[in-house]
Amino acid sequence: MTTPPAAPTVTPVYEGIAPYVEVIVTPGADNQTITLYRTDATGLHTVRGAVRALVSGPAVFLDFEVPFGETATYTAVGYDTIGTASPSSPPSAPITMDITGCPVVHDPTDVSTAMRWRVADWEELTYGRAAEVLRPMLSALAVGLIGTRQEPESTMVVLTKTDDEAAAMRELTRSPTVLIRPPASWGWPSRYWLLGEVSERRRSPKRGDAPARLFEFALTAVAAPGTTITSYLYTWATVVDAYDTWADVIAEKPSWLELLRHVPPTTSNDPGEELDEPHAAARLLDTP
């Protein structure tokens, strides 16, 4: 009988600053890949970017899909070289994320473009239903063919106050699908929306030279993209190959997300501490 690999251990970290949870996964013996799971009020979910992820030591995953105001725990399963699964790790300590004010919006393919949207209007959700009425001959009663109640559609209006905000909004909304996470106090669900028609107009009445804009979006609720769709295309080995010291990393990358997004070779030769802990970057670099 083949002995299964040992279970990994999971430690979530949320410091109340960035809109995501850092999850540090320490592989068990013989773990070559791991899959990370989150359990919240809506059930068990695979963490995006952490499906059979290759690991050679402690690894950090960023979970940006945690609903605000809900308690979440994490578990992980390790796999050996032939795909034998370990037992599930014990549930982690519970984590509760929350924010006030504006919703946080993410593009699942590039989470470094996350924005807080200053919502001017989002007051209605419309739930449609596919239905057809048939009127048979010789029958006084019509026959209704009724489909499943559809997921909601809505319209949102967002205010930007600067040219930089407007440019970031245009960049983010190039994605066809975004995750919108409102504060728990709003009562709206945290979910993915398809961005339909997008309109942009100057704020009226015009206030001097203020570059305020109003963006209006047609939203349709959709299923989340596959959990393997993510912008994290680099491994820890890529970082080690590109940089010699922590000073090199810090000199070129202002944040952990920016490091994950692009890992080009650096030209810095400043002395510094050697890169010896794969999960330490989350501690040494400022988060946005």
C-alpha positions as a Python dict, from the first residue, in 0.01 Angstrom:
ca = {
    (1, 'M'): (0, 0, 0),
    (2, 'T'): (131, 345, -93),
    (3, 'T'): (179, 577, 202),
    (4, 'P'): (3, 909, 134),
    (5, 'P'): (204, 1229, 169),
    (6, 'A'): (176, 1428, 491),
    (7, 'A'): (-81, 1705, 517),
    (8, 'P'): (38, 2065, 472),
    (9, 'T'): (-19, 2334, 733),
    (10, 'V'): (-203, 2659, 661),
    (11, 'T'): (-165, 3002, 824),
    (12, 'P'): (-385, 3289, 698),
    (13, 'V'): (-275, 3647, 766),
    (14, 'Y'): (-500, 3953, 741),
    (15, 'E'): (-366, 4284, 865),
    (16, 'G'): (-671, 4497, 786),
    (17, 'I'): (-492, 4700, 516),
    (18, 'A'): (-496, 4531, 176),
    (19, 'P'): (-824, 4382, 41),
    (20, 'Y'): (-700, 4023, 43),
    (21, 'V'): (-588, 3748, 280),
    (22, 'E'): (-230, 3621, 261),
    (23, 'V'): (-227, 3245, 314),
    (24, 'I'): (107, 3084, 400),
    (25, 'V'): (109, 2713, 315),
    (26, 'T'): (390, 2496, 452),
    (27, 'P'): (404, 2169, 255),
    (28, 'G'): (408, 1838, 436),
    (29, 'A'): (656, 1562, 362),
    (30, 'D'): (651, 1452, -4),
    (31, 'N'): (423, 1741, -108),
    (32, 'Q'): (508, 1841, -466),
    (33, 'T'): (190, 2037, -534),
    (34, 'I'): (-87, 2171, -313),
    (35, 'T'): (-447, 2283, -353),
    (36, 'L'): (-579, 2546, -114),
    (37, 'Y'): (-944, 2576, -9),
    (38, 'R'): (-1150, 2846, 163),
    (39, 'T'): (-1466, 2774, 360),
    (40, 'D'): (-1702, 3066, 418),
    (41, 'A'): (-2075, 3123, 459),
    (42, 'T'): (-2139, 3017, 98),
    (43, 'G'): (-1955, 2684, 123),
    (44, 'L'): (-1621, 2533, 22),
    (45, 'H'): (-1424, 2710, -254),
    (46, 'T'): (-1091, 2650, -426),
    (47, 'V'): (-861, 2951, -388),
    (48, 'R'): (-777, 3111, -722),
    (49, 'G'): (-421, 3044, -831),
    (50, 'A'): (-375, 2765, -573),
    (51, 'V'): (-492, 2459, -767),
    (52, 'R'): (-221, 2190, -774),
    (53, 'A'): (34, 2468, -734),
    (54, 'L'): (396, 2356, -749),
    (55, 'V'): (577, 2410, -418),
    (56, 'S'): (931, 2347, -296),
    (57, 'G'): (894, 2516, 41),
    (58, 'P'): (661, 2757, 223),
    (59, 'A'): (443, 2939, -30),
    (60, 'V'): (225, 3250, -12),
    (61, 'F'): (-110, 3275, -189),
    (62, 'L'): (-328, 3586, -205),
    (63, 'D'): (-701, 3521, -171),
    (64, 'F'): (-885, 3826, -302),
    (65, 'E'): (-1227, 3659, -329),
    (66, 'V'): (-1311, 3654, 42),
    (67, 'P'): (-1655, 3810, 101),
    (68, 'F'): (-1642, 4103, 342),
    (69, 'G'): (-1799, 4059, 684),
    (70, 'E'): (-1797, 3678, 671),
    (71, 'T'): (-1576, 3441, 868),
    (72, 'A'): (-1350, 3220, 657),
    (73, 'T'): (-1115, 2932, 733),
    (74, 'Y'): (-858, 2761, 510),
    (75, 'T'): (-750, 2403, 448),
    (76, 'A'): (-505, 2249, 202),
    (77, 'V'): (-431, 1913, 44),
    (78, 'G'): (-84, 1810, -74),
    (79, 'Y'): (-2, 1576, -364),
    (80, 'D'): (311, 1372, -428),
    (81, 'T'): (483, 1316, -763),
    (82, 'I'): (233, 1049, -874),
    (83, 'G'): (-72, 1248, -765),
    (84, 'T'): (-149, 1072, -436),
    (85, 'A'): (-339, 1312, -212),
    (86, 'S'): (-256, 1380, 151),
    (87, 'P'): (-521, 1407, 421),
    (88, 'S'): (-669, 1754, 444),
    (89, 'S'): (-492, 1992, 678),
    (90, 'P'): (-677, 2097, 994),
    (91, 'P'): (-888, 2411, 944),
    (92, 'S'): (-691, 2728, 1001),
    (93, 'A'): (-775, 2991, 1255),
    (94, 'P'): (-1081, 3190, 1137),
    (95, 'I'): (-1030, 3515, 949),
    (96, 'T'): (-1288, 3793, 904),
    (97, 'M'): (-1227, 4067, 649),
    (98, 'D'): (-1428, 4384, 650),
    (99, 'I'): (-1418, 4731, 503),
    (100, 'T'): (-1635, 5040, 514),
    (101, 'G'): (-1710, 5287, 241),
    (102, 'C'): (-1656, 5193, -122),
    (103, 'P'): (-1669, 4846, -280),
    (104, 'V'): (-1344, 4681, -389),
    (105, 'V'): (-1332, 4575, -756),
    (106, 'H'): (-1084, 4324, -904),
    (107, 'D'): (-995, 4193, -1246),
    (108, 'P'): (-932, 3820, -1183),
    (109, 'T'): (-655, 3813, -1446),
    (110, 'D'): (-464, 4106, -1293),
    (111, 'V'): (-541, 4173, -928),
    (112, 'S'): (-284, 4453, -910),
    (113, 'T'): (-541, 4675, -1086),
    (114, 'A'): (-781, 4654, -788),
    (115, 'M'): (-975, 4974, -719),
    (116, 'R'): (-1218, 5115, -466),
    (117, 'W'): (-1518, 5235, -666),
    (118, 'R'): (-1688, 5555, -549),
    (119, 'V'): (-2042, 5441, -627),
    (120, 'A'): (-2287, 5720, -707),
    (121, 'D'): (-2584, 5493, -785),
    (122, 'W'): (-2643, 5120, -740),
    (123, 'E'): (-2990, 5089, -601),
    (124, 'E'): (-3159, 4808, -793),
    (125, 'L'): (-3112, 4443, -887),
    (126, 'T'): (-3344, 4297, -1153),
    (127, 'Y'): (-3417, 3923, -1162),
    (128, 'G'): (-3554, 3811, -1499),
    (129, 'R'): (-3709, 3483, -1604),
    (130, 'A'): (-3706, 3313, -1943),
    (131, 'A'): (-4069, 3239, -2029),
    (132, 'E'): (-4289, 3182, -2330),
    (133, 'V'): (-4667, 3181, -2366),
    (134, 'L'): (-4829, 2935, -2610),
    (135, 'R'): (-5193, 2976, -2718),
    (136, 'P'): (-5316, 2636, -2845),
    (137, 'M'): (-5610, 2634, -3085),
    (138, 'L'): (-5943, 2526, -2934),
    (139, 'S'): (-5820, 2602, -2582),
    (140, 'A'): (-5940, 2894, -2375),
    (141, 'L'): (-5630, 2878, -2158),
    (142, 'A'): (-5279, 2965, -2266),
    (143, 'V'): (-4987, 2742, -2179),
    (144, 'G'): (-4686, 2897, -2008),
    (145, 'L'): (-4337, 2757, -2057),
    (146, 'I'): (-4138, 2894, -1767),
    (147, 'G'): (-3762, 2869, -1724),
    (148, 'T'): (-3536, 2914, -1426),
    (149, 'R'): (-3525, 3249, -1250),
    (150, 'Q'): (-3223, 3433, -1389),
    (151, 'E'): (-2939, 3576, -1185),
    (152, 'P'): (-2957, 3954, -1131),
    (153, 'E'): (-2882, 4234, -1371),
    (154, 'S'): (-2817, 4588, -1262),
    (155, 'T'): (-2686, 4931, -1353),
    (156, 'M'): (-2410, 5103, -1159),
    (157, 'V'): (-2282, 5461, -1176),
    (158, 'V'): (-1930, 5530, -1046),
    (159, 'L'): (-1768, 5869, -984),
    (160, 'T'): (-1400, 5943, -1050),
    (161, 'K'): (-1254, 6273, -933),
    (162, 'T'): (-913, 6284, -1102),
    (163, 'D'): (-766, 6207, -1442),
    (164, 'D'): (-558, 5928, -1286),
    (165, 'E'): (-870, 5768, -1137),
    (166, 'A'): (-1048, 5789, -1472),
    (167, 'A'): (-751, 5629, -1650),
    (168, 'A'): (-739, 5347, -1394),
    (169, 'M'): (-1114, 5297, -1438),
    (170, 'R'): (-1080, 5267, -1816),
    (171, 'E'): (-797, 5017, -1774),
    (172, 'L'): (-984, 4801, -1522),
    (173, 'T'): (-1307, 4796, -1723),
    (174, 'R'): (-1128, 4661, -2029),
    (175, 'S'): (-1179, 4326, -1856),
    (176, 'P'): (-1513, 4171, -1954),
    (177, 'T'): (-1568, 4031, -1603),
    (178, 'V'): (-1488, 4184, -1265),
    (179, 'L'): (-1539, 4083, -903),
    (180, 'I'): (-1728, 4346, -702),
    (181, 'R'): (-1714, 4311, -323),
    (182, 'P'): (-1934, 4563, -141),
    (183, 'P'): (-1907, 4622, 235),
    (184, 'A'): (-2122, 4380, 434),
    (185, 'S'): (-2346, 4669, 546),
    (186, 'W'): (-2467, 4721, 189),
    (187, 'G'): (-2654, 4393, 178),
    (188, 'W'): (-2549, 4332, -185),
    (189, 'P'): (-2377, 4001, -268),
    (190, 'S'): (-2006, 3971, -339),
    (191, 'R'): (-1990, 3824, -687),
    (192, 'Y'): (-1862, 3839, -1044),
    (193, 'W'): (-2033, 4066, -1294),
    (194, 'L'): (-2013, 4088, -1672),
    (195, 'L'): (-1953, 4447, -1779),
    (196, 'G'): (-2183, 4525, -2069),
    (197, 'E'): (-2209, 4869, -2223),
    (198, 'V'): (-1989, 5128, -2051),
    (199, 'S'): (-2060, 5499, -2085),
    (200, 'E'): (-1846, 5789, -1962),
    (201, 'R'): (-1954, 6150, -1922),
    (202, 'R'): (-1839, 6469, -1757),
    (203, 'R'): (-1991, 6539, -1420),
    (204, 'S'): (-2267, 6795, -1449),
    (205, 'P'): (-2286, 7073, -1354),
    (206, 'K'): (-1922, 7131, -1441),
    (207, 'R'): (-1725, 7261, -1143),
    (208, 'G'): (-1442, 7476, -1274),
    (209, 'D'): (-1164, 7267, -1420),
    (210, 'A'): (-1243, 6966, -1202),
    (211, 'P'): (-1192, 6651, -1415),
    (212, 'A'): (-1470, 6453, -1246),
    (213, 'R'): (-1629, 6179, -1459),
    (214, 'L'): (-1930, 5953, -1420),
    (215, 'F'): (-1900, 5598, -1554),
    (216, 'E'): (-2218, 5396, -1604),
    (217, 'F'): (-2207, 5018, -1636),
    (218, 'A'): (-2461, 4757, -1738),
    (219, 'L'): (-2398, 4460, -1507),
    (220, 'T'): (-2505, 4097, -1546),
    (221, 'A'): (-2422, 3844, -1274),
    (222, 'V'): (-2210, 3557, -1408),
    (223, 'A'): (-2030, 3253, -1276),
    (224, 'A'): (-1675, 3303, -1153),
    (225, 'P'): (-1399, 3230, -1404),
    (226, 'G'): (-1211, 2903, -1358),
    (227, 'T'): (-986, 2909, -1052),
    (228, 'T'): (-678, 2847, -1266),
    (229, 'I'): (-731, 3183, -1440),
    (230, 'T'): (-499, 3425, -1263),
    (231, 'S'): (-219, 3670, -1331),
    (232, 'Y'): (29, 3481, -1114),
    (233, 'L'): (243, 3330, -1388),
    (234, 'Y'): (568, 3322, -1192),
    (235, 'T'): (709, 3085, -932),
    (236, 'W'): (950, 3149, -649),
    (237, 'A'): (1229, 3004, -866),
    (238, 'T'): (1161, 3286, -1115),
    (239, 'V'): (1217, 3548, -844),
    (240, 'V'): (1540, 3384, -726),
    (241, 'D'): (1668, 3369, -1085),
    (242, 'A'): (1588, 3738, -1144),
    (243, 'Y'): (1721, 3891, -821),
    (244, 'D'): (2027, 3836, -604),
    (245, 'T'): (1926, 4009, -279),
    (246, 'W'): (1627, 4158, -98),
    (247, 'A'): (1774, 4501, -169),
    (248, 'D'): (1745, 4427, -542),
    (249, 'V'): (1379, 4336, -506),
    (250, 'I'): (1287, 4635, -290),
    (251, 'A'): (1472, 4875, -519),
    (252, 'E'): (1266, 4770, -819),
    (253, 'K'): (929, 4650, -688),
    (254, 'P'): (710, 4875, -472),
    (255, 'S'): (473, 4598, -365),
    (256, 'W'): (431, 4221, -340),
    (257, 'L'): (153, 4234, -601),
    (258, 'E'): (380, 4416, -843),
    (259, 'L'): (644, 4149, -792),
    (260, 'L'): (389, 3880, -871),
    (261, 'R'): (269, 4067, -1177),
    (262, 'H'): (608, 4115, -1347),
    (263, 'V'): (947, 3963, -1263),
    (264, 'P'): (1198, 4110, -1512),
    (265, 'P'): (1572, 4085, -1443),
    (266, 'T'): (1703, 4368, -1227),
    (267, 'T'): (2014, 4578, -1293),
    (268, 'S'): (2061, 4666, -926),
    (269, 'N'): (2375, 4539, -753),
    (270, 'D'): (2315, 4683, -408),
    (271, 'P'): (2424, 4459, -121),
    (272, 'G'): (2156, 4313, 101),
    (273, 'E'): (2016, 4009, 273),
    (274, 'E'): (2009, 3696, 59),
    (275, 'L'): (1675, 3557, -58),
    (276, 'D'): (1640, 3251, 160),
    (277, 'E'): (1273, 3243, 263),
    (278, 'P'): (1008, 3211, -12),
    (279, 'H'): (732, 3357, 207),
    (280, 'A'): (938, 3644, 348),
    (281, 'A'): (864, 3879, 57),
    (282, 'A'): (514, 3934, 190),
    (283, 'R'): (669, 4060, 515),
    (284, 'L'): (948, 4272, 368),
    (285, 'L'): (761, 4450, 92),
    (286, 'D'): (490, 4706, 147),
    (287, 'T'): (145, 4602, 33),
    (288, 'P'): (-67, 4846, -168),
}
